[in-house]
Coordinates of C-alpha atoms in Angstrom, one line a residue:
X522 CA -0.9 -30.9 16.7
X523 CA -2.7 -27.6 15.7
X524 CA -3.2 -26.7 19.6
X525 CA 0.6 -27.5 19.5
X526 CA 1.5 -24.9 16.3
X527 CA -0.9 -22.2 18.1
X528 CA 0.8 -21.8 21.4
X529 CA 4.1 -22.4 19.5
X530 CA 3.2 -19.1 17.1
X531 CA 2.0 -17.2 20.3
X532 CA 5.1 -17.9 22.5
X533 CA 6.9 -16.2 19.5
X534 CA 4.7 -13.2 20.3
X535 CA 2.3 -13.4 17.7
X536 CA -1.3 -12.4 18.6
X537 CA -4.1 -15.2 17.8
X538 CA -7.4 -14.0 16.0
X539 CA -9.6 -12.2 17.9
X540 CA -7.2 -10.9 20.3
X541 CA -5.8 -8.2 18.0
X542 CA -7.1 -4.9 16.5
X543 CA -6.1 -6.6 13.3
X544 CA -7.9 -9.0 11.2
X545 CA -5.1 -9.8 9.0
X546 CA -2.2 -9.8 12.1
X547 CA -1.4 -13.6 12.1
X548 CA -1.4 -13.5 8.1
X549 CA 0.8 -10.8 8.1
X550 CA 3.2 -12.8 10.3
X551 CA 3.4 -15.8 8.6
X552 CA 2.3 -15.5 4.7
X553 CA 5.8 -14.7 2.7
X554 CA 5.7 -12.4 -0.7
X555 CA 5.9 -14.1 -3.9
X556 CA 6.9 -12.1 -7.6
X557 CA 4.4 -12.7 -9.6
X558 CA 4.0 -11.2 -13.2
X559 CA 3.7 -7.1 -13.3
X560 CA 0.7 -7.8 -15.7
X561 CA -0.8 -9.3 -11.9
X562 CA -0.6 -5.5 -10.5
X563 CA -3.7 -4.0 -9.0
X564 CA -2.3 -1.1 -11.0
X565 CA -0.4 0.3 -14.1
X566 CA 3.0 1.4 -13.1
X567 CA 5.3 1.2 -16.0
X568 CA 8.4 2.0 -14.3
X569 CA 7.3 -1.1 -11.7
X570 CA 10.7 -2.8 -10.8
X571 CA 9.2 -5.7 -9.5
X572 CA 5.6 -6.9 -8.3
X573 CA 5.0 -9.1 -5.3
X574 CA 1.7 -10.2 -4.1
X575 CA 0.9 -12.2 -0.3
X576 CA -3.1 -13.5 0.3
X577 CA -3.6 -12.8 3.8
X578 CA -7.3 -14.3 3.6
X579 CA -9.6 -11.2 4.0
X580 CA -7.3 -9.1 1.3
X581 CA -4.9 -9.7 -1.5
X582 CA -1.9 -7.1 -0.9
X583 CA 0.7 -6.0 -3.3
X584 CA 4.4 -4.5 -3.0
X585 CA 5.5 -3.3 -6.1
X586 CA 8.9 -1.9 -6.6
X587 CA 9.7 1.3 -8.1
X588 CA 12.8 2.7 -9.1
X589 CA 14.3 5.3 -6.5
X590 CA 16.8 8.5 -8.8
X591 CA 17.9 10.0 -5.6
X592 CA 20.5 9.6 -2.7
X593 CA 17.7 8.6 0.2
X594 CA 17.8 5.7 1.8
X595 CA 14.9 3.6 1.8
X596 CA 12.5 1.9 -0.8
X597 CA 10.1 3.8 -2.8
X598 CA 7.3 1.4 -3.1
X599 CA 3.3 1.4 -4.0
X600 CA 1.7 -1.1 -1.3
X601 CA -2.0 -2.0 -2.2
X602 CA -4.3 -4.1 -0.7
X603 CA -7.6 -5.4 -2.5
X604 CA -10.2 -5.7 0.9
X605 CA -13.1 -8.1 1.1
X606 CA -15.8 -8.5 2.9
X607 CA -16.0 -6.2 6.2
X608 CA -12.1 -4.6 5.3
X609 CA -13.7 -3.2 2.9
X610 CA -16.0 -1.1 4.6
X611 CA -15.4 2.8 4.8
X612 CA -14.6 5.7 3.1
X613 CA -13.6 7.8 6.2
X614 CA -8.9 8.3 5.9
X615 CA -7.7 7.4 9.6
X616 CA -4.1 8.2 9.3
X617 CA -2.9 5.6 12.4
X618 CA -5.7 3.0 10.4
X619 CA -3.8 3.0 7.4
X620 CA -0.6 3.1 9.0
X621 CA -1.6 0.1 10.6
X622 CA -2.3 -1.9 7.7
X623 CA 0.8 -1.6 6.3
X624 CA 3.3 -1.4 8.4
X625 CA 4.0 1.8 9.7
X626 CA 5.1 4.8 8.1
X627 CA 9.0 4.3 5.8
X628 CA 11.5 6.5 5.8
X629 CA 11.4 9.7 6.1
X630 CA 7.8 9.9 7.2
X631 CA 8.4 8.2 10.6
X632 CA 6.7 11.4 12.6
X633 CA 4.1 12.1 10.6
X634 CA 1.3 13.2 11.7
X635 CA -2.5 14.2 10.6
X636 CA -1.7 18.0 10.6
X637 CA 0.8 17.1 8.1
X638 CA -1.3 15.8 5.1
X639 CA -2.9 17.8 2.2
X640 CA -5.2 16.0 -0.3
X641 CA -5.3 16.7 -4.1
X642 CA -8.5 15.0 -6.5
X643 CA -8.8 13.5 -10.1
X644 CA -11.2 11.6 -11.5
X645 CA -10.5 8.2 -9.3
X646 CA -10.6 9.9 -6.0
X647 CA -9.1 11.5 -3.3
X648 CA -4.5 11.6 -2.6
X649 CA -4.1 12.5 0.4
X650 CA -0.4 12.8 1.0
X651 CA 2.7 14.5 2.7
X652 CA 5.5 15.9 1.6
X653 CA 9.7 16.4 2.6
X654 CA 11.9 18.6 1.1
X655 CA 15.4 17.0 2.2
X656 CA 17.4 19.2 -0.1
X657 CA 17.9 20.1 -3.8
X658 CA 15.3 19.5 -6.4
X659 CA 14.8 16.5 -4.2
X660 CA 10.7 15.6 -3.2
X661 CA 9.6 12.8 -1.2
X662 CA 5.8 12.1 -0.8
X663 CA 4.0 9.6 1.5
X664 CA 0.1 9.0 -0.1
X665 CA -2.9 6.5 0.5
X666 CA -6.1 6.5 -1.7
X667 CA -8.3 4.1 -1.6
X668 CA -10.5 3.5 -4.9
X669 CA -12.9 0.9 -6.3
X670 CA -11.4 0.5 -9.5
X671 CA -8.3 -0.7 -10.8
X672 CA -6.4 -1.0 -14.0
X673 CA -7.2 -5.0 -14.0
X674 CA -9.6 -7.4 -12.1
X675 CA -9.3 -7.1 -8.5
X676 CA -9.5 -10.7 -6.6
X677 CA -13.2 -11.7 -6.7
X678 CA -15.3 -10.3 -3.5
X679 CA -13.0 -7.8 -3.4
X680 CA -14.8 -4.1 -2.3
X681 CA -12.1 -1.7 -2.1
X682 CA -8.9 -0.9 -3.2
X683 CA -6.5 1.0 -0.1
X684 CA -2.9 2.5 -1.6
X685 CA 0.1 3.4 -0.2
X686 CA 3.1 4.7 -1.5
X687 CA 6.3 6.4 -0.9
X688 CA 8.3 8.1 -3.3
X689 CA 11.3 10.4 -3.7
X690 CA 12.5 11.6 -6.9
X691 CA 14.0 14.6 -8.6
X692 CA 11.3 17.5 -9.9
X693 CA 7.9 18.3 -8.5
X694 CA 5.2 16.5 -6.2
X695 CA 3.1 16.1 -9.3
X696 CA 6.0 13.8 -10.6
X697 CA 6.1 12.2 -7.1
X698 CA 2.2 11.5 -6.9
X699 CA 2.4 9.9 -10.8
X700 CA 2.3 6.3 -10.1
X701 CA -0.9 6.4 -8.1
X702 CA -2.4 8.8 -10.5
X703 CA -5.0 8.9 -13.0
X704 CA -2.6 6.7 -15.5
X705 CA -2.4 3.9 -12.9
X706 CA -6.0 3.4 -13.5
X707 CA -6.0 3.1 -17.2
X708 CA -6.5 0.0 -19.0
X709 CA -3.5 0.3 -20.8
X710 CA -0.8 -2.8 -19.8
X711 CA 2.2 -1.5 -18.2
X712 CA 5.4 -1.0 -20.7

């Protein structure tokens, strides 16, 4: 019956352990979302719309929902993933890694490119990040950190946390880069 479920999941195109770059691949494929409570985020985001969470076995990863002000399409959204074990491992930013982990670039960072990023520091660690200008007062940025601290307790065995997030609003970059800076890592609960 398993052998049976296997080559079923593999005629669908889904690549079996061990012959991906991707530890987490078949998880990915087949473990749905769930909304779980936004006192369950990795991180303090007040303005969270709504907080999912998916165990793919070697990492716990998070979607949370934040509101998007402006006229862009797309979601602006803070993905983290809580890595165990060997994930967890480096300290070195590989743009086409994290890419890879979730997802692929959103809209409207689908070129982007190392040359591209800047980074910015506070007291958690590195942003690095990109920015668009589509027009206005209008700012979209595209940033990954990756931190060993979080607001609450990460899943146990956990090593490291990786972030992504995009987000467009009205104002300045600082504004843009707020939810996955210093104040995400307080201990305060989110409002």
């Amino acid at each position: 019956m398993l052998l049976t479920g296997l080559v079923a999941l593999s005629a669908c195109g889904i690549r079996l352990p061990g012959n991906t770059d991707s530890p987490t691949e078949l998880a990915e494929a087949v473990t749905e979302f769930r909304v779980v409570p936004a006192s369950r985020a990795f991180v303090s985001v007040p303005s969270a719309m709504l907080v999912m969470e998916r165990d793919l076995g070697g990492a716990i990863e998070q979607r949370i929902t934040l509101p998007n002000p402006t006229s862009l399409a797309g979601e602006n959204v803070i993905m983290l993933r809580a890595q165990q074990g060997s994930l967890a491992r480096g300290t070195r930013f590989v743009l086409s890694e994290q890419l890879m982990q979730f997802g692929g670039a959103p809209s409207p960072f689908a070129g982007i490119s190392e040359g591209a990023l800047t980074a910015t520091t506070d007291s958690f660690g590195d942003i690095t990040y990109s920015t668009i200008r589509p027009g206005g007062d209008v700012v979209c940025v595209l940033a990954f950190r990756r931190t060993q601290t979080a607001s609450r307790a990460l899943p146990r065995g956990t090593g490291a946390l990786d972030i992504m997030m995009r987000n467009c609003v009205s104002g300045t970059v600082e504004r843009a880069l707020a939810p996955i800076g210093t104040s995400a890592f307080g201990l305060g609960l989110p409002g």
